[in-house]
Every structure is written in structure tokens, then in C-alpha cells.
CSV table of C-alpha atoms in Angstrom, one decimal:
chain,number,residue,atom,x,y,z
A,27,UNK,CA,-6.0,-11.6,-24.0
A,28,UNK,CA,-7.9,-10.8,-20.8
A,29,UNK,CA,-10.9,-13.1,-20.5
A,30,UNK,CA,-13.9,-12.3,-18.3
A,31,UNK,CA,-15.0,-15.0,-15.9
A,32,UNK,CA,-18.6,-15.2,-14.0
A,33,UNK,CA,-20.7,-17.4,-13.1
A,34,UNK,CA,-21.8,-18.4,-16.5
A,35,UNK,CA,-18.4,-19.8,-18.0
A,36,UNK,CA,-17.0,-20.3,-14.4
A,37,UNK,CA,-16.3,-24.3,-14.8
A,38,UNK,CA,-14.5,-23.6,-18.7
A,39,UNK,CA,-11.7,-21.7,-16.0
A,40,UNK,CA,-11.5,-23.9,-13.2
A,41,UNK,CA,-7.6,-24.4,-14.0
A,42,UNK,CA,-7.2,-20.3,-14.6
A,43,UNK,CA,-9.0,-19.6,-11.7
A,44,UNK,CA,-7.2,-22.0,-9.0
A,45,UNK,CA,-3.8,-20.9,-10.6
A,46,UNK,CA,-5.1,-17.3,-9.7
A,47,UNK,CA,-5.8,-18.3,-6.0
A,48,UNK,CA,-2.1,-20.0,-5.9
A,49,UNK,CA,-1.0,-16.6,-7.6
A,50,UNK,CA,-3.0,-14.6,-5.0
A,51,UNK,CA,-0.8,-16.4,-2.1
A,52,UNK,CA,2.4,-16.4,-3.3
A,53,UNK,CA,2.0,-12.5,-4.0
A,54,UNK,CA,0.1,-11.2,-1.3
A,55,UNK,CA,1.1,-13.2,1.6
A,56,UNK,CA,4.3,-14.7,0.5
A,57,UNK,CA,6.1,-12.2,-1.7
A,58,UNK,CA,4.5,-9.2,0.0
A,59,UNK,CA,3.5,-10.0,3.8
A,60,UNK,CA,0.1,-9.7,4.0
A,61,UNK,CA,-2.5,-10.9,7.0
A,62,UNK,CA,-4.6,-12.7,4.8
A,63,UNK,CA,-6.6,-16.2,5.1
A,64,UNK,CA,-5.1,-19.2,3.5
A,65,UNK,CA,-5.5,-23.0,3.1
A,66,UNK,CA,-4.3,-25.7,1.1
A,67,UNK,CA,-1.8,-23.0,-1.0
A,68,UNK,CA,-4.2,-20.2,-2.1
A,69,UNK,CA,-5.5,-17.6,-1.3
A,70,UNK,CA,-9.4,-16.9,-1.0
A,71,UNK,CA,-11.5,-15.3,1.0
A,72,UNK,CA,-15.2,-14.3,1.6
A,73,UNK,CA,-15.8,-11.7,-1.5
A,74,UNK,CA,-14.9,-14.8,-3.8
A,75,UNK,CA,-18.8,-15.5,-4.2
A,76,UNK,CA,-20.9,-16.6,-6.9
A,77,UNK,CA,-21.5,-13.5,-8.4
A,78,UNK,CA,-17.7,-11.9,-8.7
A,79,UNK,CA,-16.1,-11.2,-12.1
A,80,UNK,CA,-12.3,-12.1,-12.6
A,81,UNK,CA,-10.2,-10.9,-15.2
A,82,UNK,CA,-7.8,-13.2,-15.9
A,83,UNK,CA,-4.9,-12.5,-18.2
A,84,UNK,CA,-4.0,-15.6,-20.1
A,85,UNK,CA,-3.5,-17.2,-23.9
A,86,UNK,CA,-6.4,-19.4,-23.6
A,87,UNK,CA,-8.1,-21.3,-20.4
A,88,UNK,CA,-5.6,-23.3,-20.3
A,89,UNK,CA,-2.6,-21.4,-20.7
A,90,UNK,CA,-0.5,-19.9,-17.9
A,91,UNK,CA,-2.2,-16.9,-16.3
A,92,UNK,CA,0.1,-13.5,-16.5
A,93,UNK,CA,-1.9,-11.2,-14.2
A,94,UNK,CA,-5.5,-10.8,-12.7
A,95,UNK,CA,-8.1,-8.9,-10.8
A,96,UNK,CA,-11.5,-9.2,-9.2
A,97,UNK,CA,-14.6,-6.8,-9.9
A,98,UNK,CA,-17.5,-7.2,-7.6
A,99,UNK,CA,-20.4,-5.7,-7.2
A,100,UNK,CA,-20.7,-3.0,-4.1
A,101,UNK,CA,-25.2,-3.6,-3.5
A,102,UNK,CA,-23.6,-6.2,-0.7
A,103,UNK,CA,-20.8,-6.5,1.6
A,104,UNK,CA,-17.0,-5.6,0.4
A,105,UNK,CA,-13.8,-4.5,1.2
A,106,UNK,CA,-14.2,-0.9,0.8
A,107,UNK,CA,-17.2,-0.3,2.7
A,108,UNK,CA,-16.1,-3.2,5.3
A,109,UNK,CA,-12.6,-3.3,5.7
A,110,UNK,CA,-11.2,0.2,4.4
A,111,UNK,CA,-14.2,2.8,5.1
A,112,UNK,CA,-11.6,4.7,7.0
A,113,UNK,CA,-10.2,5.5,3.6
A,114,UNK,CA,-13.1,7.6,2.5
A,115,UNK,CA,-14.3,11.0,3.8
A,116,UNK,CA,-18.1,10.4,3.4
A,117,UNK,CA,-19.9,6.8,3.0
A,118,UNK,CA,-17.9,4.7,-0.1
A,119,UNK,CA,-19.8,4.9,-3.1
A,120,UNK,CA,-22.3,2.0,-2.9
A,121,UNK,CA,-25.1,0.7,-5.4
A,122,UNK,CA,-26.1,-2.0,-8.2
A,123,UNK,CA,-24.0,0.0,-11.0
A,124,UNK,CA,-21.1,0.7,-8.8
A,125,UNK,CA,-18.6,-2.4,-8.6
A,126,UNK,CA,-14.7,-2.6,-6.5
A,127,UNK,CA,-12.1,-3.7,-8.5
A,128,UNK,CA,-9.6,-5.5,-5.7
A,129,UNK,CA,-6.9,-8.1,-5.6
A,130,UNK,CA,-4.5,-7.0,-9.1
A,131,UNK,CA,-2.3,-9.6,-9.3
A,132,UNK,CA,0.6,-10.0,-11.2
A,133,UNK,CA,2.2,-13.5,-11.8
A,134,UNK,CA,5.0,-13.8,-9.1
A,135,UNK,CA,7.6,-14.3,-11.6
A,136,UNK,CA,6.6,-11.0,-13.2
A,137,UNK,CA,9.8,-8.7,-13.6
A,138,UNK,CA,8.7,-5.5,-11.6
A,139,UNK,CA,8.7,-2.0,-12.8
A,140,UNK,CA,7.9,-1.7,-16.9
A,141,UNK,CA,6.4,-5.0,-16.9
A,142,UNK,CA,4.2,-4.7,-14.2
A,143,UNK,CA,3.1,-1.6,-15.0
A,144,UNK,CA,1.8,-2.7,-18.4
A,145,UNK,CA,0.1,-5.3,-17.4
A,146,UNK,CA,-1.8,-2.4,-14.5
A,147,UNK,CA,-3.2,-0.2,-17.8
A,148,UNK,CA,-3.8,-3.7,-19.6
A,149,UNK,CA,-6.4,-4.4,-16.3
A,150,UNK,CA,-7.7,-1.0,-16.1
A,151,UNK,CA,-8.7,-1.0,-20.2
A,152,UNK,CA,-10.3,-4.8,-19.3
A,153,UNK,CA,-12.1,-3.3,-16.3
A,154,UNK,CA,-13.8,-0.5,-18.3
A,155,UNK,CA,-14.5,-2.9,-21.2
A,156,UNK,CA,-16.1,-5.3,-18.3
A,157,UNK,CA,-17.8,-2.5,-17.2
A,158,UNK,CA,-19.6,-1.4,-20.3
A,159,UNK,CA,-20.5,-5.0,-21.0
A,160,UNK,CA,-22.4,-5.6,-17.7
A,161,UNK,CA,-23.7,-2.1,-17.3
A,162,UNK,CA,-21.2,-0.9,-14.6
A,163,UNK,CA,-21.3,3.2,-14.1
A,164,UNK,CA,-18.1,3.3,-11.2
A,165,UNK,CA,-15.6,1.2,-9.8
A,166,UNK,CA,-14.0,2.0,-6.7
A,167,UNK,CA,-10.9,0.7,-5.6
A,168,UNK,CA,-7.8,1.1,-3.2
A,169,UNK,CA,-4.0,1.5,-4.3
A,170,UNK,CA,-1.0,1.2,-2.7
A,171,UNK,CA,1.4,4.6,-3.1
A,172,UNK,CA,3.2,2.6,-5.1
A,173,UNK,CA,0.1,2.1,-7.2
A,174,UNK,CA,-1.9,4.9,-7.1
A,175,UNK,CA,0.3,7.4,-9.6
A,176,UNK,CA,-0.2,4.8,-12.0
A,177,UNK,CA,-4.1,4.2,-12.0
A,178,UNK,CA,-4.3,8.2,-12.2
A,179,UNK,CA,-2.6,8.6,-15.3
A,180,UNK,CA,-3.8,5.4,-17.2
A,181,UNK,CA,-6.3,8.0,-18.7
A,182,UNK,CA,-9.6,6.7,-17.1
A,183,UNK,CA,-11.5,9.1,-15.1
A,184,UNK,CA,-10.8,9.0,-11.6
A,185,UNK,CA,-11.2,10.7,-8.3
A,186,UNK,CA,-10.0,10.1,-4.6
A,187,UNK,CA,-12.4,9.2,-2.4
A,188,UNK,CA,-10.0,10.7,0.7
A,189,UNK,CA,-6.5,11.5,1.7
A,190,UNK,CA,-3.9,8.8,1.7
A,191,UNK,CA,-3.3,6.8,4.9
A,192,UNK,CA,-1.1,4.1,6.5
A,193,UNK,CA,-2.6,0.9,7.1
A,194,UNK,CA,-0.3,-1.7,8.5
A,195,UNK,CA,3.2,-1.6,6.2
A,196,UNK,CA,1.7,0.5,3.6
A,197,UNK,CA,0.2,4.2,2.9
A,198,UNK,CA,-3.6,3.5,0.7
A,199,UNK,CA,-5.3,5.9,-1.5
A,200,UNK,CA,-9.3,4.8,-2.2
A,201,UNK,CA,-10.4,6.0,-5.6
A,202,UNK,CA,-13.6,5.4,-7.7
A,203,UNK,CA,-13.2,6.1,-11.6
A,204,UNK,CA,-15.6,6.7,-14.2
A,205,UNK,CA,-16.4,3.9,-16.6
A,206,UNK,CA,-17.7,5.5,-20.5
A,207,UNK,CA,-16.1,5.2,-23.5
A,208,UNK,CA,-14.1,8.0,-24.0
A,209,UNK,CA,-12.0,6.7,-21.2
A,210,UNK,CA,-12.0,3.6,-22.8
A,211,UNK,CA,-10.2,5.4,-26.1
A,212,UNK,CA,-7.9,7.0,-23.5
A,213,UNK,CA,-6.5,3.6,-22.0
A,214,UNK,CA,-6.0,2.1,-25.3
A,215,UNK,CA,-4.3,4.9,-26.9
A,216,UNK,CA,-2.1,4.7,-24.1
A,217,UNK,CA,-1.6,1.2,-24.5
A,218,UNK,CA,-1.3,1.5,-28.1
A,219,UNK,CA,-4.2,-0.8,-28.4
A,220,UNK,CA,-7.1,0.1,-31.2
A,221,UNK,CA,-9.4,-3.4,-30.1
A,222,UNK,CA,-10.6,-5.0,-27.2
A,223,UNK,CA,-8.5,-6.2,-24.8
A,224,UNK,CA,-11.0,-8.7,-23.0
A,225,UNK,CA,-12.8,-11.9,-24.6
A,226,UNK,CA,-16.4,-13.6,-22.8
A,227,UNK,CA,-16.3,-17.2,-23.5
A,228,UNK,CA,-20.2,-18.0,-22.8
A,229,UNK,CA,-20.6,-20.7,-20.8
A,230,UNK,CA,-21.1,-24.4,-22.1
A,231,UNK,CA,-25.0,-25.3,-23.0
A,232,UNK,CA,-26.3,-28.3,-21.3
A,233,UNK,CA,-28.6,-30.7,-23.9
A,234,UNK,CA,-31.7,-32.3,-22.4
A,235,UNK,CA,-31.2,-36.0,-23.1
């Protein structure tokens, strides 16, 4: 199960989400020699703000996380329109309905190949289930070459934003996707899946005394 994190059930996840920022490092700088800012053994940096989604892929809250992703909304600063501008031919598609999906993350003990893969169309159905739920129209997002084949075919709709380019060790493709229903029915067919894949926990309510 996939569960959907935000500010409201934030605190129920505390133990999924730090796990996911000790994921983050291991994979990203560790594992795959990336630049990034780190302290204390995770992996965080200045899009992790109040009002990001995760998806987190896990039995229950408690349970080891398997994969994960971040969705956050594009009306203020982030990495596409920031960091990898370069990557689109006109201005990146911006807006309150229009959300980046960055930082898929597979557990590091993850087999690559099959595996991995999987768990990439298992994300992409829980970010256009997200999506629908909170009203989301587009997401953009960047993939690696290794990457990018795979999000094109998972059966969403989806468009490249510009040519492929190399950006340090690796060549990136920037993409935004359509999020309805009918690519919904798409991803789960291909995942064999006929119902949802994601699960909101609401967040606890606080009693007045």
C-alpha cells in the first residue's frame, strides 16, 4: 500500500518519513553519487516544506518503507523551474493545479531491474490517484535515460517538455503528464491492479479538555 502523507497526518509518519530521508541518502548520494545536501544521515533539502505530499510505500506507518516519492506543488519555487529550467524549451509548466513529482526512491536494498521497475508504475498509478484526490491537472517531472522509457509507457499521458540533455554523470528528459482517469485505468491494467493503490490516513483529532 502507498499511503499519502501531508501536512494533516504528517506526525502518524514521523518513523516512515525519517526512514525515507535515510533512504534518500543512501540512494542518491551514497549508492548513486549525487551533490546533494546532507546532515545527520539523510537527505533533505529545501522543497521538503510544509505543504509537500510524499508517497510512501509501506505495510502500515510503521512498517519498513519499500519505495517513495515527493509531489509538490509548482505556484512556488521548485526544482524544475529552479534547478533544471534548462531542460524545457519554453517556461516549465507552472500553476496551483500543476504539481513536480521528484525524488522516486527505491529502498537501497531493492534488486534492480523487474523489481524496480514495478515499484516505478506502482508510484506513477499513486501519483495520478494523489492527483485526483487534491485536484492536481499535471505533474511535471525529470527522468533519468534510464528512467524515462519507463514513465512513457506506464500508460499515463505524457509529453516532453524538451530534448534530452547531460547534466553532470547523467542525460535528463523533463516531462509533464496528464492526470484523468482514463490514465488511471491505463496504469492499473498494466499493473494488473483493478483498486486503489494509495490509502489517506486523516490526521489524529485533538479533544479540547
Amino acid at each position: 500500500m502507498i499511503h499519502i502523507v501531508n501536512a494533516e497526518n504528517r506526525r502518524q509518519f514521523f518513523h516512515a518519513l525519517k526512514q525515507m530521508h535515510l533512504q534518500r541518502k543512501k540512494v542518491f548520494i551514497d549508492q548513486m553519487g549525487w551533490r546533494l545536501e546532507h546532515i545527520a544521515g539523510v537527505e533533505i533539502d529545501c522543497y521538503d516544506a510544509e505543504d509537500v505530499v510524499y508517497l510512501l510505500e509501506a505495510d502500515n506507518p510503521r512498517a519498513p518503507v519499500t519505495g517513495s516519492a515527493r509531489l509538490l506543488p509548482t505556484d512556488r519555487p521548485h526544482l524544475l523551474g529552479e534547478v533544471f529550467a534548462c531542460l524545457c524549451d519554453e517556461a516549465a509548466p507552472s500553476g496551483p493545479t500543476v504539481w513536480e513529482a521528484t525524488r522516486f526512491c527505491p529502498a537501497p536494498d531493492m534488486p534492480k531491474g523487474a523489481a524496480r521497475h514495478a515499484l516505478l508504475n506502482r508510484i506513477i498509478g499513486a501519483i495520478i490517484e494523489t492527483g485526483l484526490l487534491f485536484g492536481i491537472e499535471r505533474v511535471t517531472f525529470v527522468a533519468s535515460e534510464t528512467l524515462a522509457p519507463l514513465a512513457e509507457q506506464a500508460g499515463w499521458s505524457v509529453r516532453p517538455l524538451g530534448p534530452p540533455k547531460k547534466i553532470g554523470r547523467e542525460r535528463l528528459r523533463a516531462y509533464v503528464a496528464e492526470i484523468d482517469s482514463e490514465g488511471l485505468k491505463r496504469v492499473r491494467a498494466r499493473l494488473g491492479s483493478s483498486g486503489p493503490l494509495t490509502r489517506f490516513t486523516p490526521g489524529q483529532t485533538v479533544q479540547a479538555a
